Amino acid sequence: MATAALLAGCGTASSGGGSNTTTGTSTTSTNEFNPNLVPAGGSSPGTPPKSAKSKSGKSKSGSKSSGGGQSSAGTNGSTVGGSTGGGSGSVSSPGGSSGGAQTITVTHTSTVTHTVTQTKYVRPDVPAGAGLPSRSAALSVSSFDAARGNIGCRISSGTVRCDVARRVWSPPRRPRSCRSGSSAWGQGLMVGSSGSSFFVCARNSVLDPTGTYIRSGHDDKVGSVTCQVRAFGVTCFESDGRGFFIGRTGYTRF
């Protein structure tokens, strides 16, 4: 009775087992459900954590963890939010959202087509020493002049001969077969129906100022012989590829 009167006089009393708060004659036990102990957004009432003293005399409290959602903390050996552990238990809901996440994958497919155009150049059927054919139709003249009258050519019986009036080159040494003093040597080149081209040894010339003049860029074809008239000289050859080039600055045999 003395103890009860003392408690009534002080207004509060505490015991080690549980905490009771006495106001007047009504008593509220903290072990009962208290809405204030429910975490914000939680789905079930929590249990008030009990303080536990560690070896160093300090109390150990439960911890909260948030992983984008809510978590509940519990004491040793207690179940909070469906998690049981020896220490602090925690429950987290990633993103804090309800329902499953829907992933939509969009695939774009594009087709690229590359067109490669190859141009193949085919050399015309002419000897290696000759030039490309004229873009104009071939003429058919058996005797003509070219290079402003400096070169004259004559085609006859499958043979062709071209002489040059002025030149800056010299022919090879005169052979013994051309020892006649009345014959000129090396004034032109000639190719026949057989054998390779050779230098002319003759008393006459095929230069004819009154003959047909062929301008540069044209071809002349008579029988098996073709002559190409160009600005730098005249090239003549047989159908089998034997021929020559003759001009003011040089000559070639092929």
XYZ file of N, CA and C in Angstrom:
762
model
N 0.827 -1.201 0.000
C 0.000 0.000 0.000
C 0.844 1.226 0.000
N 1.921 1.218 0.726
C 2.835 2.372 0.741
C 3.461 2.562 -0.600
N 3.808 1.437 -1.247
C 4.416 1.536 -2.592
C 3.424 2.070 -3.568
N 2.151 1.621 -3.527
C 1.122 2.112 -4.438
C 0.852 3.562 -4.233
N 0.873 3.974 -2.991
C 0.659 5.402 -2.735
C 1.798 6.211 -3.257
N 3.008 5.672 -3.135
C 4.180 6.397 -3.649
C 4.102 6.523 -5.152
N 3.672 5.426 -5.827
C 3.539 5.488 -7.274
C 2.455 6.443 -7.667
N 1.363 6.439 -6.939
C 0.272 7.372 -7.277
C 0.694 8.790 -7.083
N 1.552 9.012 -6.117
C 2.032 10.385 -5.889
C 2.968 10.824 -6.970
N 3.850 9.948 -7.476
C 4.812 10.321 -8.532
C 4.140 10.367 -9.901
N 3.146 9.510 -10.138
C 2.429 9.523 -11.418
C 2.991 8.550 -12.430
N 4.219 8.052 -12.356
C 4.820 7.092 -13.295
C 5.496 5.987 -12.538
N 5.596 4.833 -13.180
C 6.315 3.697 -12.612
C 6.901 2.895 -13.735
N 8.089 2.335 -13.569
C 8.748 1.506 -14.579
C 9.220 0.229 -13.968
N 9.224 -0.854 -14.734
C 9.733 -2.152 -14.310
C 10.642 -2.694 -15.380
N 11.519 -3.583 -15.028
C 12.502 -4.119 -15.966
C 11.897 -4.982 -17.034
N 10.772 -5.717 -16.731
C 10.224 -6.644 -17.709
C 9.548 -5.932 -18.860
N 8.676 -4.962 -18.590
C 7.953 -4.235 -19.618
C 7.713 -2.836 -19.139
N 7.380 -1.991 -20.007
C 7.215 -0.584 -19.655
C 5.730 -0.279 -19.579
N 5.222 0.188 -18.414
C 3.834 0.562 -18.199
C 3.766 2.030 -17.875
N 2.768 2.683 -18.420
C 2.562 4.098 -18.123
C 1.231 4.237 -17.390
N 1.246 4.800 -16.204
C 0.044 4.908 -15.389
C -0.329 6.367 -15.255
N -1.534 6.691 -15.662
C -2.056 8.044 -15.491
C -3.403 7.928 -14.782
N -3.414 8.325 -13.573
C -4.629 8.113 -12.779
C -4.761 6.645 -12.496
N -5.889 6.092 -12.919
C -6.174 4.682 -12.657
C -6.112 3.849 -13.920
N -5.849 4.486 -15.199
C -5.791 3.697 -16.445
C -4.365 3.383 -16.811
N -4.194 2.197 -17.284
C -2.849 1.726 -17.645
C -2.862 1.256 -19.098
N -1.860 1.731 -19.936
C -1.718 1.325 -21.347
C -0.431 0.533 -21.521
N -0.526 -0.658 -22.003
C 0.656 -1.505 -22.201
C 1.229 -1.259 -23.591
N 2.521 -0.958 -23.645
C 3.199 -0.711 -24.921
C 3.408 -1.989 -25.715
N 3.127 -3.176 -25.101
C 3.260 -4.417 -25.831
C 2.072 -4.673 -26.747
N 1.015 -3.916 -26.599
C -0.127 -4.058 -27.463
C 0.102 -3.305 -28.767
N -0.805 -3.516 -29.791
C -0.678 -2.869 -31.095
C -0.775 -1.364 -30.968
N 0.216 -0.713 -31.518
C 0.242 0.754 -31.510
C 0.376 1.216 -32.954
N -0.624 1.883 -33.504
C -0.547 2.314 -34.919
C 0.648 3.178 -35.214
N 1.148 3.878 -34.232
C 2.297 4.770 -34.474
C 3.573 3.998 -34.788
N 3.583 2.687 -34.454
C 4.778 1.891 -34.708
C 4.800 1.293 -36.102
N 3.724 1.447 -36.890
C 3.694 0.917 -38.247
C 4.494 1.831 -39.164
N 5.515 1.329 -39.868
C 6.312 2.191 -40.766
C 5.419 2.785 -41.847
N 5.810 3.953 -42.264
C 5.041 4.625 -43.320
C 5.007 3.763 -44.560
N 3.802 3.470 -45.044
C 3.664 2.643 -46.222
C 3.805 1.169 -45.956
N 3.976 0.755 -44.679
C 4.136 -0.659 -44.375
C 2.838 -1.415 -44.559
N 2.918 -2.732 -44.623
C 1.745 -3.557 -44.842
C 1.314 -4.326 -43.609
N 2.072 -4.271 -42.517
C 1.699 -4.989 -41.295
C 2.225 -4.232 -40.085
N 1.553 -4.379 -38.970
C 2.023 -3.673 -37.759
C 3.359 -4.220 -37.293
N 4.162 -3.337 -36.749
C 5.464 -3.775 -36.262
C 5.447 -4.037 -34.776
N 6.541 -4.548 -34.296
C 6.698 -4.813 -32.867
C 7.718 -3.845 -32.317
N 7.415 -3.195 -31.224
C 8.371 -2.208 -30.676
C 9.698 -2.877 -30.378
N 10.769 -2.338 -30.882
C 12.076 -2.958 -30.608
C 12.432 -2.909 -29.145
N 13.010 -4.022 -28.673
C 13.498 -4.070 -27.303
C 14.960 -3.724 -27.277
N 15.337 -2.934 -26.354
C 16.749 -2.542 -26.238
C 17.535 -3.677 -25.646
N 18.708 -3.901 -26.212
C 19.597 -4.955 -25.690
C 20.957 -4.352 -25.456
N 21.504 -4.678 -24.360
C 22.822 -4.145 -24.001
C 23.914 -5.014 -24.564
N 24.900 -4.384 -25.158
C 26.070 -5.122 -25.651
C 27.057 -5.308 -24.543
N 28.120 -5.995 -24.860
C 29.137 -6.236 -23.850
C 29.734 -4.958 -23.325
N 29.750 -3.941 -24.161
C 30.348 -2.688 -23.712
C 29.352 -1.840 -22.950
N 28.119 -2.367 -22.777
C 27.133 -1.629 -22.011
C 26.280 -0.742 -22.865
N 26.497 -0.671 -24.156
C 25.702 0.149 -25.060
C 24.615 -0.707 -25.670
N 23.471 -0.100 -25.908
C 22.354 -0.832 -26.485
C 22.537 -0.958 -27.991
N 21.962 -2.060 -28.529
C 22.018 -2.330 -29.963
C 20.629 -2.119 -30.532
N 20.521 -1.319 -31.497
C 19.223 -1.001 -32.089
C 19.113 -1.629 -33.469
N 17.828 -1.840 -33.912
C 17.581 -2.379 -35.233
C 17.848 -1.324 -36.283
N 18.073 -1.758 -37.528
C 18.401 -0.830 -38.608
C 17.374 -0.941 -39.691
N 17.223 0.150 -40.408
C 16.349 0.206 -41.572
C 17.202 0.316 -42.826
N 16.747 -0.344 -43.872
C 17.415 -0.217 -45.171
C 16.360 0.043 -46.208
N 16.658 0.946 -47.099
C 15.724 1.273 -48.176
C 16.401 0.996 -49.502
N 15.807 0.197 -50.328
C 16.340 -0.101 -51.666
C 15.395 0.398 -52.726
N 15.006 1.644 -52.565
C 14.050 2.188 -53.509
C 12.639 1.999 -53.022
N 12.409 1.157 -51.980
C 11.083 0.942 -51.425
C 11.101 1.150 -49.927
N 10.357 0.343 -49.119
C 10.315 0.471 -47.661
C 10.893 -0.789 -47.039
N 11.382 -0.684 -45.823
C 11.893 -1.834 -45.096
C 11.461 -1.757 -43.665
N 11.397 -2.901 -42.981
C 11.029 -2.965 -41.570
C 12.200 -3.552 -40.813
N 12.430 -3.052 -39.618
C 13.524 -3.539 -38.785
C 12.970 -4.373 -37.654
N 13.715 -5.391 -37.232
C 13.260 -6.260 -36.147
C 14.375 -6.569 -35.199
N 14.030 -7.127 -34.062
C 15.009 -7.473 -33.038
C 15.555 -8.844 -33.324
N 16.517 -9.256 -32.458
C 17.126 -10.573 -32.614
C 16.081 -11.660 -32.486
N 16.071 -12.567 -33.500
C 15.176 -13.697 -33.430
C 13.752 -13.381 -33.796
N 13.423 -12.177 -34.193
C 12.044 -11.825 -34.522
C 11.851 -11.846 -36.019
N 10.572 -11.976 -36.437
C 10.225 -11.986 -37.851
C 9.559 -10.683 -38.189
N 10.150 -9.970 -39.124
C 9.601 -8.678 -39.542
C 9.458 -8.702 -41.052
N 8.265 -8.498 -41.571
C 8.025 -8.474 -43.004
C 8.361 -9.786 -43.688
N 8.300 -10.908 -42.955
C 8.542 -12.215 -43.559
C 10.001 -12.580 -43.618
N 10.881 -11.858 -42.906
C 12.311 -12.168 -42.912
C 12.745 -12.513 -41.513
N 13.461 -13.615 -41.342
C 13.939 -14.043 -40.032
C 15.443 -14.104 -40.057
N 16.083 -13.548 -39.040
C 17.531 -13.589 -38.978
C 18.024 -13.492 -37.567
N 19.303 -13.748 -37.404
C 19.861 -13.672 -36.066
C 20.056 -12.247 -35.615
N 20.170 -11.312 -36.566
C 20.353 -9.906 -36.190
C 19.166 -9.104 -36.663
N 19.452 -8.031 -37.362
C 18.385 -7.168 -37.865
C 17.866 -7.725 -39.180
N 16.561 -7.903 -39.316
C 15.969 -8.389 -40.544
C 15.509 -7.225 -41.396
N 15.488 -7.367 -42.693
C 15.059 -6.281 -43.583
C 14.346 -6.854 -44.778
N 13.374 -6.111 -45.297
C 12.625 -6.452 -46.484
C 12.604 -5.237 -47.385
N 12.943 -5.395 -48.628
C 12.956 -4.254 -49.547
C 12.223 -4.634 -50.817
N 11.569 -3.671 -51.408
C 10.890 -3.875 -52.687
C 11.502 -2.943 -53.705
N 12.239 -3.459 -54.721
C 12.938 -2.590 -55.689
C 11.965 -1.698 -56.439
N 12.312 -0.430 -56.457
C 11.515 0.527 -57.201
C 10.261 0.952 -56.497
N 9.822 0.188 -55.457
C 8.626 0.567 -54.740
C 7.381 0.486 -55.588
N 7.395 -0.215 -56.720
C 6.251 -0.276 -57.608
C 5.623 -1.654 -57.548
N 4.350 -1.718 -57.830
C 3.642 -2.994 -57.823
C 3.520 -3.517 -59.236
N 3.470 -4.828 -59.400
C 3.327 -5.430 -60.723
C 4.682 -5.626 -61.388
N 4.722 -6.410 -62.467
C 5.966 -6.665 -63.178
C 6.273 -5.583 -64.196
N 7.578 -5.421 -64.523
C 8.002 -4.412 -65.510
C 7.951 -5.032 -66.900
N 7.445 -4.280 -67.859
C 7.330 -4.761 -69.243
C 8.433 -4.150 -70.087
N 9.200 -4.990 -70.752
C 10.304 -4.529 -71.600
C 9.927 -4.726 -73.062
N 10.040 -3.663 -73.844
C 9.721 -3.720 -75.271
C 11.014 -3.494 -76.052
N 11.353 -4.424 -76.896
C 12.560 -4.324 -77.726
C 12.151 -4.060 -79.169
N 12.693 -2.987 -79.738
C 12.389 -2.601 -81.109
C 13.643 -2.815 -81.951
N 13.525 -3.592 -82.991
C 14.662 -3.882 -83.866
C 14.424 -3.258 -85.226
N 15.393 -2.452 -85.661
C 15.317 -1.830 -86.981
C 16.280 -2.551 -87.910
N 15.802 -3.009 -89.033
C 16.630 -3.713 -90.010
C 16.676 -2.912 -91.297
N 17.881 -2.635 -91.770
C 18.044 -1.892 -93.018
C 18.936 -2.685 -93.955
N 18.620 -2.650 -95.223
C 19.384 -3.366 -96.246
C 20.105 -2.369 -97.131
N 21.420 -2.525 -97.251
C 22.238 -1.631 -98.060
C 22.811 -2.440 -99.212
N 22.578 -1.977 -100.408
C 23.065 -2.661 -101.603
C 24.098 -1.789 -102.303
N 25.285 -2.341 -102.509
C 26.348 -1.626 -103.194
C 26.486 -2.190 -104.611
N 26.473 -1.307 -105.565
C 26.645 -1.708 -106.958
C 28.016 -1.239 -107.433
N 28.833 -2.161 -107.856
C 30.187 -1.851 -108.313
C 30.228 -2.017 -109.830
N 30.605 -0.963 -110.481
C 30.706 -0.983 -111.935
C 32.172 -0.989 -112.335
N 32.565 -1.992 -113.067
C 33.949 -2.111 -113.523
C 34.013 -1.851 -115.023
N 34.949 -1.007 -115.362
C 35.159 -0.686 -116.775
C 36.412 -1.404 -117.249
N 36.256 -2.213 -118.271
C 37.380 -2.979 -118.808
C 37.751 -2.407 -120.163
N 39.017 -2.054 -120.249
C 39.519 -1.488 -121.491
C 40.219 -2.591 -122.289
N 39.804 -2.757 -123.500
C 40.378 -3.777 -124.385
C 41.144 -3.070 -125.488
N 42.422 -3.395 -125.589
C 43.227 -2.784 -126.625
C 42.808 -3.334 -127.989
N 42.641 -2.449 -128.968
C 42.267 -2.920 -130.316
C 43.319 -3.870 -130.874
N 42.941 -4.570 -131.907
C 43.827 -5.551 -132.522
C 44.850 -4.844 -133.409
N 45.805 -4.203 -132.739
C 46.885 -3.493 -133.442
C 48.212 -3.904 -132.811
N 49.298 -3.771 -133.511
C 50.602 -4.119 -132.951
C 50.955 -3.251 -131.742
N 51.891 -3.750 -130.959
C 52.301 -3.014 -129.759
C 52.935 -1.668 -130.103
N 53.586 -1.575 -131.255
C 54.231 -0.321 -131.629
C 53.305 0.694 -132.257
N 52.064 0.273 -132.559
C 51.109 1.179 -133.193
C 50.293 1.926 -132.147
N 49.539 2.906 -132.643
C 48.674 3.669 -131.755
C 47.255 3.172 -131.812
N 46.362 3.853 -131.074
C 44.951 3.492 -131.094
C 44.330 3.919 -132.422
N 43.337 3.180 -132.892
C 42.705 3.540 -134.168
C 42.049 4.916 -134.106
N 41.878 5.510 -135.257
C 41.230 6.817 -135.355
C 39.746 6.686 -135.039
N 39.165 7.757 -134.514
C 37.728 7.775 -134.272
C 36.945 7.975 -135.572
N 37.635 8.438 -136.586
C 36.993 8.633 -137.889
C 37.130 7.364 -138.717
N 36.266 7.216 -139.681
C 36.337 6.054 -140.567
C 37.641 6.066 -141.353
N 38.186 4.885 -141.557
C 39.461 4.773 -142.261
C 39.309 5.163 -143.732
N 40.333 5.878 -144.235
C 40.363 6.245 -145.654
C 40.909 5.075 -146.466
N 40.912 5.243 -147.780
C 41.458 4.204 -148.655
C 42.200 4.877 -149.798
N 43.413 5.370 -149.439
C 44.233 6.112 -150.394
C 45.569 5.382 -150.545
N 45.953 5.052 -151.754
C 47.187 4.289 -151.980
C 48.436 5.151 -151.921
N 48.311 6.460 -152.114
C 49.469 7.359 -152.064
C 49.030 8.659 -151.405
N 49.770 9.108 -150.415
C 49.375 10.326 -149.697
C 50.589 11.024 -149.103
N 50.377 12.280 -148.723
C 51.352 13.081 -148.000
C 50.792 13.405 -146.619
N 51.715 13.661 -145.675
C 51.307 13.995 -144.314
C 52.354 14.905 -143.696
N 52.062 15.379 -142.496
C 52.982 16.239 -141.736
C 53.401 17.456 -142.554
N 52.395 18.111 -143.129
C 52.639 19.314 -143.926
C 53.584 19.044 -145.109
N 53.491 17.886 -145.680
C 54.307 17.536 -146.838
C 55.672 17.004 -146.499
N 56.004 16.868 -145.196
C 57.329 16.374 -144.817
C 57.426 14.861 -144.927
N 56.292 14.153 -144.969
C 56.281 12.692 -145.061
C 55.384 12.293 -146.235
N 55.853 11.345 -147.029
C 55.065 10.791 -148.131
C 55.054 9.288 -148.047
N 53.895 8.654 -148.329
C 53.767 7.204 -148.244
C 53.076 6.675 -149.504
N 53.423 5.407 -149.809
C 52.794 4.739 -150.953
C 52.535 3.285 -150.582
N 51.292 2.824 -150.876
C 50.895 1.454 -150.576
C 50.612 0.744 -151.905
N 51.262 -0.414 -152.102
C 51.092 -1.121 -153.363
C 51.426 -2.595 -153.166
N 50.528 -3.479 -153.626
C 50.764 -4.929 -153.641
C 51.187 -5.478 -152.283
N 50.552 -5.041 -151.210
C 50.856 -5.564 -149.881
C 52.116 -5.015 -149.280
N 52.688 -3.968 -149.888
C 53.879 -3.332 -149.326
C 53.578 -1.861 -149.075
N 54.325 -1.252 -148.164
C 54.154 0.163 -147.877
C 55.529 0.771 -147.642
N 55.705 1.962 -148.184
C 56.961 2.693 -148.027
C 56.636 4.136 -147.686
N 57.395 4.687 -146.703
C 57.233 6.089 -146.309
C 58.606 6.741 -146.268
N 58.732 7.919 -146.897
C 59.970 8.698 -146.877
C 59.740 9.985 -146.102
N 60.833 10.517 -145.520
C 60.766 11.769 -144.770
C 61.754 12.745 -145.402
N 61.345 13.979 -145.573
C 62.200 14.984 -146.225
C 63.188 15.583 -145.238
N 62.723 16.045 -144.093
C 63.596 16.682 -143.083
C 63.508 15.879 -141.788
N 64.687 15.599 -141.246
C 64.731 14.797 -140.024
C 65.914 15.227 -139.171
N 65.867 14.919 -137.888
C 66.948 15.252 -136.955
C 67.681 13.980 -136.513
N 67.409 12.871 -137.116
C 68.053 11.623 -136.764
C 68.812 11.100 -137.987
N 69.689 10.155 -137.758
C 70.470 9.557 -138.853
C 70.181 8.061 -138.903
N 70.131 7.473 -140.082
C 69.902 6.025 -140.216
C 71.150 5.251 -139.811
N 71.030 3.966 -139.672
C 72.214 3.161 -139.365
C 73.248 3.268 -140.493
N 74.408 2.690 -140.231
C 75.488 2.724 -141.229
C 75.036 2.023 -142.505
N 75.410 2.648 -143.634
C 75.011 2.099 -144.936
C 75.571 0.682 -145.108
N 74.757 -0.271 -145.479
C 75.241 -1.640 -145.678
C 75.929 -1.789 -147.035
N 76.626 -2.878 -147.228
C 77.338 -3.120 -148.484
C 76.373 -3.295 -149.651
N 75.196 -3.767 -149.346
C 74.209 -3.963 -150.414
C 73.723 -2.648 -151.006
N 74.075 -1.534 -150.369
C 73.647 -0.224 -150.870
C 74.892 0.648 -151.082
N 75.824 0.165 -151.922
C 77.070 0.891 -152.158
C 76.971 1.809 -153.363
N 75.977 1.698 -154.123
C 75.866 2.509 -155.337
C 75.811 3.982 -154.978
N 76.642 4.755 -155.603
C 76.684 6.179 -155.311
C 75.452 6.925 -155.763
N 74.716 6.344 -156.703
C 73.534 7.023 -157.206
C 72.276 6.751 -156.388
N 72.381 5.847 -155.412
C 71.222 5.502 -154.580
C 71.307 6.206 -153.228
N 70.177 6.704 -152.773
C 70.099 7.316 -151.444
C 69.871 6.221 -150.391
N 70.341 6.518 -149.211
C 70.244 5.517 -148.136
C 69.545 6.113 -146.905
N 68.573 5.380 -146.411
C 67.948 5.731 -145.136
C 66.974 6.879 -145.195
N 66.513 7.264 -146.393
C 65.555 8.364 -146.452
C 64.141 7.942 -146.076
N 63.936 6.626 -145.920
C 62.617 6.130 -145.553
C 62.671 4.710 -145.032
N 61.493 4.175 -144.679
C 61.340 2.812 -144.182
C 60.280 2.107 -145.012
N 60.425 0.771 -145.075
C 59.522 -0.020 -145.912
C 59.258 -1.366 -145.260
N 58.068 -1.909 -145.467
C 57.733 -3.252 -145.006
C 56.994 -3.948 -146.130
N 57.369 -5.210 -146.401
C 56.767 -5.961 -147.503
C 55.818 -7.032 -147.007
N 55.435 -7.901 -147.919
C 54.503 -8.975 -147.591
C 55.130 -10.033 -146.705
N 56.456 -10.031 -146.606
C 57.155 -10.968 -145.732
C 58.408 -10.287 -145.185
N 58.867 -10.791 -144.066
C 60.064 -10.212 -143.460
C 59.741 -8.966 -142.650
N 60.728 -8.519 -141.911
C 60.555 -7.339 -141.051
C 60.766 -6.063 -141.857
N 60.506 -4.925 -141.221
C 60.680 -3.623 -141.881
C 62.165 -3.336 -142.067
N 62.496 -2.481 -143.035
C 63.905 -2.177 -143.343
C 64.006 -0.761 -143.914
N 65.250 -0.230 -143.915
C 65.493 1.097 -144.474
C 65.545 1.028 -145.995
N 65.183 2.138 -146.587
C 65.104 2.209 -148.048
C 66.460 2.588 -148.633
N 66.834 1.848 -149.683
C 67.995 2.211 -150.495
C 67.478 2.335 -151.932
N 67.302 3.576 -152.378
C 66.668 3.770 -153.701
C 67.076 5.113 -154.269
N 66.917 5.203 -155.607
C 67.235 6.452 -156.292
C 66.041 7.414 -156.305
N 64.833 6.880 -156.098
C 63.647 7.724 -156.170
C 63.105 8.010 -154.756
N 61.973 8.709 -154.738
C 61.313 9.042 -153.484
C 59.802 8.966 -153.685
N 59.088 8.650 -152.620
C 57.622 8.598 -152.691
C 56.992 9.912 -152.213
N 57.816 10.896 -151.911
C 57.293 12.216 -151.553
C 56.655 12.843 -152.791
N 55.415 13.280 -152.666
C 54.700 13.864 -153.804
C 53.867 15.046 -153.295
N 54.370 16.249 -153.490
C 53.640 17.432 -153.009
C 52.261 17.580 -153.641
N 52.037 16.969 -154.784
C 50.744 17.090 -155.460
C 49.783 15.959 -155.081
N 50.226 15.041 -154.205
C 49.384 13.901 -153.845
C 48.307 14.275 -152.830
N 47.514 13.271 -152.493
C 46.435 13.474 -151.505
C 47.041 13.731 -150.134
N 46.534 14.766 -149.504
C 47.057 15.113 -148.173
C 46.095 14.569 -147.112
N 46.656 13.853 -146.148
C 45.864 13.303 -145.041
C 46.222 14.065 -143.766
N 45.198 14.610 -143.136
C 45.435 15.371 -141.909
C 45.686 14.450 -140.720
N 46.287 15.030 -139.691
C 46.581 14.274 -138.477
C 45.286 13.773 -137.827
N 45.313 12.545 -137.348
C 44.156 11.954 -136.671
C 43.389 10.970 -137.514
N 43.782 10.790 -138.755
C 43.082 9.865 -139.643
C 43.922 8.625 -139.911
N 43.230 7.541 -140.274
C 43.876 6.293 -140.659
C 43.617 6.033 -142.143
N 44.545 5.316 -142.748
C 44.417 4.925 -144.155
C 44.620 3.416 -144.240
N 43.706 2.733 -144.884
C 43.803 1.277 -144.959
C 43.598 0.838 -146.403
N 44.607 0.125 -146.917
C 44.556 -0.419 -148.275
C 44.994 -1.874 -148.195
N 44.069 -2.799 -148.461
C 44.403 -4.224 -148.380
C 44.772 -4.621 -146.963
N 45.950 -5.240 -146.818
C 46.422 -5.694 -145.507
C 47.255 -4.646 -144.783
N 47.418 -3.476 -145.397
C 48.267 -2.426 -144.829
C 47.407 -1.326 -144.212
N 47.825 -0.890 -143.036
C 47.164 0.220 -142.350
C 48.208 1.256 -141.996
N 47.917 2.541 -142.264
C 48.791 3.647 -141.880
C 48.015 4.614 -140.981
N 48.637 4.998 -139.887
C 48.038 5.938 -138.942
C 48.790 7.260 -139.040
N 48.070 8.317 -139.408
C 48.677 9.640 -139.548
C 48.417 10.413 -138.255
N 49.512 10.795 -137.577
C 49.390 11.552 -136.331
C 50.290 12.780 -136.396
N 50.157 13.665 -135.441
C 50.919 14.916 -135.463
C 52.418 14.672 -135.357
N 52.841 13.609 -134.702
C 54.263 13.352 -134.492
C 54.862 12.455 -135.561
N 54.053 11.920 -136.482
C 54.600 11.097 -137.550
C 53.564 10.126 -138.089
N 54.031 9.147 -138.860
C 53.163 8.166 -139.507
C 53.604 6.766 -139.094
N 52.630 5.940 -138.739
C 52.875 4.540 -138.377
C 52.170 3.650 -139.400
N 52.902 2.718 -139.992
C 52.323 1.792 -140.958
C 52.658 0.361 -140.552
N 51.725 -0.566 -140.743
C 51.963 -1.960 -140.354
C 51.092 -2.884 -141.182
N 51.564 -4.131 -141.281
C 50.840 -5.197 -141.952
C 49.857 -5.834 -140.966
N 48.977 -6.687 -141.501
C 47.980 -7.340 -140.642
C 48.608 -8.303 -139.643
N 49.821 -8.804 -139.922
C 50.483 -9.715 -138.992
C 51.286 -8.986 -137.921
N 51.254 -7.634 -137.911
C 51.899 -6.876 -136.840
C 53.260 -6.313 -137.174
N 53.828 -6.620 -138.331
C 55.127 -6.063 -138.722
C 54.923 -4.647 -139.255
N 55.804 -3.727 -138.816
C 55.629 -2.365 -139.284
C 56.719 -1.436 -138.813
N 56.434 -0.112 -138.896
C 57.423 0.908 -138.524
C 56.691 2.218 -138.213
N 57.431 3.087 -137.524
C 57.007 4.477 -137.313
C 58.114 5.373 -137.848
N 57.732 6.448 -138.535
C 58.711 7.385 -139.069
C 58.197 8.806 -138.857
N 59.122 9.682 -138.447
C 58.769 11.074 -138.208
C 59.997 11.956 -138.270
N 59.809 13.229 -138.064
C 60.943 14.162 -138.132
C 61.916 13.930 -136.992
N 61.435 13.546 -135.824
C 62.293 13.434 -134.644
C 62.779 12.023 -134.369
N 62.272 11.005 -135.090
C 62.738 9.649 -134.791
C 62.048 8.612 -135.625
N 62.386 7.346 -135.365
C 61.797 6.213 -136.084
C 61.761 5.007 -135.167
N 60.940 4.037 -135.525
C 60.832 2.779 -134.773
C 60.502 1.667 -135.750
N 61.117 0.529 -135.548
C 60.820 -0.672 -136.335
C 60.233 -1.748 -135.408
N 59.167 -2.384 -135.830
C 58.593 -3.466 -135.008
C 58.012 -4.548 -135.910
